[in-house]
């Protein structure tokens, strides 16, 4: 399960699931480039890596910009001496609203960040991985891509599209030794879920057979497995990690 000698790029790595994935890949020996939307966030990632004895650093990245994506990929290769062959697309946003009240920018911003960013980052990364004849692409989806959720037509649609994107890309580049998979977390104990009221938490727990929220490191463990040689024969799959809330 060693990733020694590999460079990994994890978007949205400043907190929550992204941070846990970056930590797991780093513990497995990878040099990790974690991104945030701000310079302060990038510095916090660098400091966290240093404190956790993880090789790597943080980078500021706007996943909505093709120029920014290409610039960061070039900087990673320059700083670490190798381009990332492990890519985890975790950056994402929510702009929840009922469809009849949803503004155009609430729809478009979610699609641009959650879905179109994959097109930008994967298109550039696949060229690098194809030359190396090895690569791992892991896209973070969500349980709501399968179950649906009122007030999240934009978010659920973007994540369902992420899964379709992953399956199609897996078929395109499998012969080059590159796997493409999605992970669909359920309710995970992060800053976002900690803002829920006690009543909301109780209602959610009733939907989960394991009767608890997941831990970010449990998503990190699945990402680490998919990135390693142990997961080399898995591609085009969506791995559900939701405590039984949705059973595919």
mmCIF file with all atom_site columns, N, CA, C and O in Angstrom, residues 207-228:
data_model
loop_
_atom_site.group_PDB
_atom_site.id
_atom_site.type_symbol
_atom_site.label_atom_id
_atom_site.label_alt_id
_atom_site.label_comp_id
_atom_site.label_asym_id
_atom_site.label_entity_id
_atom_site.label_seq_id
_atom_site.pdbx_PDB_ins_code
_atom_site.Cartn_x
_atom_site.Cartn_y
_atom_site.Cartn_z
_atom_site.occupancy
_atom_site.B_iso_or_equiv
_atom_site.pdbx_formal_charge
_atom_site.auth_seq_id
_atom_site.auth_comp_id
_atom_site.auth_asym_id
_atom_site.auth_atom_id
_atom_site.pdbx_PDB_model_num
ATOM 1  N N  . UNK A 1 207 ? -31.825 7.607  9.424  1.00 0.00 ? 207 UNK A N  1
ATOM 2  C CA . UNK A 1 207 ? -31.678 7.089  8.065  1.00 0.00 ? 207 UNK A CA 1
ATOM 3  C C  . UNK A 1 207 ? -30.444 6.200  7.903  1.00 0.00 ? 207 UNK A C  1
ATOM 4  O O  . UNK A 1 207 ? -30.252 5.604  6.842  1.00 0.00 ? 207 UNK A O  1
ATOM 5  N N  . UNK A 1 208 ? -29.607 6.142  8.946  1.00 0.00 ? 208 UNK A N  1
ATOM 6  C CA . UNK A 1 208 ? -28.311 5.463  8.833  1.00 0.00 ? 208 UNK A CA 1
ATOM 7  C C  . UNK A 1 208 ? -28.302 4.209  9.698  1.00 0.00 ? 208 UNK A C  1
ATOM 8  O O  . UNK A 1 208 ? -28.316 4.299  10.933 1.00 0.00 ? 208 UNK A O  1
ATOM 9  N N  . UNK A 1 209 ? -28.266 3.023  9.093  1.00 0.00 ? 209 UNK A N  1
ATOM 10 C CA . UNK A 1 209 ? -28.260 1.782  9.881  1.00 0.00 ? 209 UNK A CA 1
ATOM 11 C C  . UNK A 1 209 ? -27.142 1.706  10.918 1.00 0.00 ? 209 UNK A C  1
ATOM 12 O O  . UNK A 1 209 ? -27.333 1.133  12.000 1.00 0.00 ? 209 UNK A O  1
ATOM 13 N N  . UNK A 1 210 ? -25.971 2.254  10.618 1.00 0.00 ? 210 UNK A N  1
ATOM 14 C CA . UNK A 1 210 ? -24.876 2.218  11.588 1.00 0.00 ? 210 UNK A CA 1
ATOM 15 C C  . UNK A 1 210 ? -25.035 3.269  12.688 1.00 0.00 ? 210 UNK A C  1
ATOM 16 O O  . UNK A 1 210 ? -24.239 3.323  13.630 1.00 0.00 ? 210 UNK A O  1
ATOM 17 N N  . UNK A 1 211 ? -26.064 4.130  12.554 1.00 0.00 ? 211 UNK A N  1
ATOM 18 C CA . UNK A 1 211 ? -26.476 5.068  13.613 1.00 0.00 ? 211 UNK A CA 1
ATOM 19 C C  . UNK A 1 211 ? -25.387 6.047  14.044 1.00 0.00 ? 211 UNK A C  1
ATOM 20 O O  . UNK A 1 211 ? -25.290 6.409  15.214 1.00 0.00 ? 211 UNK A O  1
ATOM 21 N N  . UNK A 1 212 ? -24.555 6.440  13.111 1.00 0.00 ? 212 UNK A N  1
ATOM 22 C CA . UNK A 1 212 ? -23.562 7.479  13.396 1.00 0.00 ? 212 UNK A CA 1
ATOM 23 C C  . UNK A 1 212 ? -23.128 8.141  12.100 1.00 0.00 ? 212 UNK A C  1
ATOM 24 O O  . UNK A 1 212 ? -23.318 7.581  11.014 1.00 0.00 ? 212 UNK A O  1
ATOM 25 N N  . UNK A 1 213 ? -22.546 9.329  12.225 1.00 0.00 ? 213 UNK A N  1
ATOM 26 C CA . UNK A 1 213 ? -21.930 9.963  11.071 1.00 0.00 ? 213 UNK A CA 1
ATOM 27 C C  . UNK A 1 213 ? -20.572 9.310  10.815 1.00 0.00 ? 213 UNK A C  1
ATOM 28 O O  . UNK A 1 213 ? -19.939 8.771  11.732 1.00 0.00 ? 213 UNK A O  1
ATOM 29 N N  . UNK A 1 214 ? -20.126 9.355  9.573  1.00 0.00 ? 214 UNK A N  1
ATOM 30 C CA . UNK A 1 214 ? -18.808 8.839  9.250  1.00 0.00 ? 214 UNK A CA 1
ATOM 31 C C  . UNK A 1 214 ? -17.716 9.796  9.682  1.00 0.00 ? 214 UNK A C  1
ATOM 32 O O  . UNK A 1 214 ? -17.968 10.964 10.000 1.00 0.00 ? 214 UNK A O  1
ATOM 33 N N  . UNK A 1 215 ? -16.499 9.284  9.704  1.00 0.00 ? 215 UNK A N  1
ATOM 34 C CA . UNK A 1 215 ? -15.337 10.103 10.035 1.00 0.00 ? 215 UNK A CA 1
ATOM 35 C C  . UNK A 1 215 ? -14.576 10.440 8.754  1.00 0.00 ? 215 UNK A C  1
ATOM 36 O O  . UNK A 1 215 ? -14.493 9.602  7.845  1.00 0.00 ? 215 UNK A O  1
ATOM 37 N N  . UNK A 1 216 ? -14.010 11.639 8.655  1.00 0.00 ? 216 UNK A N  1
ATOM 38 C CA . UNK A 1 216 ? -13.251 11.999 7.452  1.00 0.00 ? 216 UNK A CA 1
ATOM 39 C C  . UNK A 1 216 ? -12.165 10.982 7.112  1.00 0.00 ? 216 UNK A C  1
ATOM 40 O O  . UNK A 1 216 ? -11.944 10.670 5.939  1.00 0.00 ? 216 UNK A O  1
ATOM 41 N N  . UNK A 1 217 ? -11.526 10.429 8.139  1.00 0.00 ? 217 UNK A N  1
ATOM 42 C CA . UNK A 1 217 ? -10.443 9.468  7.883  1.00 0.00 ? 217 UNK A CA 1
ATOM 43 C C  . UNK A 1 217 ? -10.960 8.165  7.274  1.00 0.00 ? 217 UNK A C  1
ATOM 44 O O  . UNK A 1 217 ? -10.195 7.429  6.642  1.00 0.00 ? 217 UNK A O  1
ATOM 45 N N  . UNK A 1 218 ? -12.254 7.886  7.423  1.00 0.00 ? 218 UNK A N  1
ATOM 46 C CA . UNK A 1 218 ? -12.817 6.697  6.789  1.00 0.00 ? 218 UNK A CA 1
ATOM 47 C C  . UNK A 1 218 ? -12.951 6.891  5.275  1.00 0.00 ? 218 UNK A C  1
ATOM 48 O O  . UNK A 1 218 ? -12.856 5.943  4.504  1.00 0.00 ? 218 UNK A O  1
ATOM 49 N N  . UNK A 1 219 ? -13.144 8.115  4.860  1.00 0.00 ? 219 UNK A N  1
ATOM 50 C CA . UNK A 1 219 ? -13.109 8.437  3.421  1.00 0.00 ? 219 UNK A CA 1
ATOM 51 C C  . UNK A 1 219 ? -11.663 8.419  2.946  1.00 0.00 ? 219 UNK A C  1
ATOM 52 O O  . UNK A 1 219 ? -11.349 7.918  1.861  1.00 0.00 ? 219 UNK A O  1
ATOM 53 N N  . UNK A 1 220 ? -10.761 8.940  3.775  1.00 0.00 ? 220 UNK A N  1
ATOM 54 C CA . UNK A 1 220 ? -9.339  8.936  3.440  1.00 0.00 ? 220 UNK A CA 1
ATOM 55 C C  . UNK A 1 220 ? -8.812  7.532  3.218  1.00 0.00 ? 220 UNK A C  1
ATOM 56 O O  . UNK A 1 220 ? -8.016  7.292  2.309  1.00 0.00 ? 220 UNK A O  1
ATOM 57 N N  . UNK A 1 221 ? -9.275  6.587  4.029  1.00 0.00 ? 221 UNK A N  1
ATOM 58 C CA . UNK A 1 221 ? -8.811  5.204  3.906  1.00 0.00 ? 221 UNK A CA 1
ATOM 59 C C  . UNK A 1 221 ? -9.224  4.597  2.566  1.00 0.00 ? 221 UNK A C  1
ATOM 60 O O  . UNK A 1 221 ? -8.450  3.866  1.935  1.00 0.00 ? 221 UNK A O  1
ATOM 61 N N  . UNK A 1 222 ? -10.435 4.893  2.111  1.00 0.00 ? 222 UNK A N  1
ATOM 62 C CA . UNK A 1 222 ? -10.899 4.379  0.819  1.00 0.00 ? 222 UNK A CA 1
ATOM 63 C C  . UNK A 1 222 ? -10.092 5.009  -0.317 1.00 0.00 ? 222 UNK A C  1
ATOM 64 O O  . UNK A 1 222 ? -9.688  4.320  -1.264 1.00 0.00 ? 222 UNK A O  1
ATOM 65 N N  . UNK A 1 223 ? -9.837  6.304  -0.214 1.00 0.00 ? 223 UNK A N  1
ATOM 66 C CA . UNK A 1 223 ? -9.032  6.986  -1.230 1.00 0.00 ? 223 UNK A CA 1
ATOM 67 C C  . UNK A 1 223 ? -7.622  6.393  -1.287 1.00 0.00 ? 223 UNK A C  1
ATOM 68 O O  . UNK A 1 223 ? -7.067  6.180  -2.370 1.00 0.00 ? 223 UNK A O  1
ATOM 69 N N  . UNK A 1 224 ? -7.051  6.123  -0.122 1.00 0.00 ? 224 UNK A N  1
ATOM 70 C CA . UNK A 1 224 ? -5.712  5.531  -0.074 1.00 0.00 ? 224 UNK A CA 1
ATOM 71 C C  . UNK A 1 224 ? -5.674  4.168  -0.739 1.00 0.00 ? 224 UNK A C  1
ATOM 72 O O  . UNK A 1 224 ? -4.727  3.848  -1.475 1.00 0.00 ? 224 UNK A O  1
ATOM 73 N N  . UNK A 1 225 ? -6.699  3.369  -0.504 1.00 0.00 ? 225 UNK A N  1
ATOM 74 C CA . UNK A 1 225 ? -6.772  2.047  -1.128 1.00 0.00 ? 225 UNK A CA 1
ATOM 75 C C  . UNK A 1 225 ? -6.867  2.164  -2.649 1.00 0.00 ? 225 UNK A C  1
ATOM 76 O O  . UNK A 1 225 ? -6.139  1.486  -3.381 1.00 0.00 ? 225 UNK A O  1
ATOM 77 N N  . UNK A 1 226 ? -7.737  3.045  -3.132 1.00 0.00 ? 226 UNK A N  1
ATOM 78 C CA . UNK A 1 226 ? -7.909  3.206  -4.579 1.00 0.00 ? 226 UNK A CA 1
ATOM 79 C C  . UNK A 1 226 ? -6.647  3.749  -5.247 1.00 0.00 ? 226 UNK A C  1
ATOM 80 O O  . UNK A 1 226 ? -6.368  3.437  -6.408 1.00 0.00 ? 226 UNK A O  1
ATOM 81 N N  . UNK A 1 227 ? -5.882  4.541  -4.511 1.00 0.00 ? 227 UNK A N  1
ATOM 82 C CA . UNK A 1 227 ? -4.657  5.123  -5.071 1.00 0.00 ? 227 UNK A CA 1
ATOM 83 C C  . UNK A 1 227 ? -3.510  4.121  -5.103 1.00 0.00 ? 227 UNK A C  1
ATOM 84 O O  . UNK A 1 227 ? -2.567  4.285  -5.884 1.00 0.00 ? 227 UNK A O  1
ATOM 85 N N  . UNK A 1 228 ? -3.597  3.077  -4.298 1.00 0.00 ? 228 UNK A N  1
ATOM 86 C CA . UNK A 1 228 ? -2.486  2.136  -4.161 1.00 0.00 ? 228 UNK A CA 1
ATOM 87 C C  . UNK A 1 228 ? -2.565  1.021  -5.193 1.00 0.00 ? 228 UNK A C  1
ATOM 88 O O  . UNK A 1 228 ? -3.550  0.861  -5.914 1.00 0.00 ? 228 UNK A O  1
#
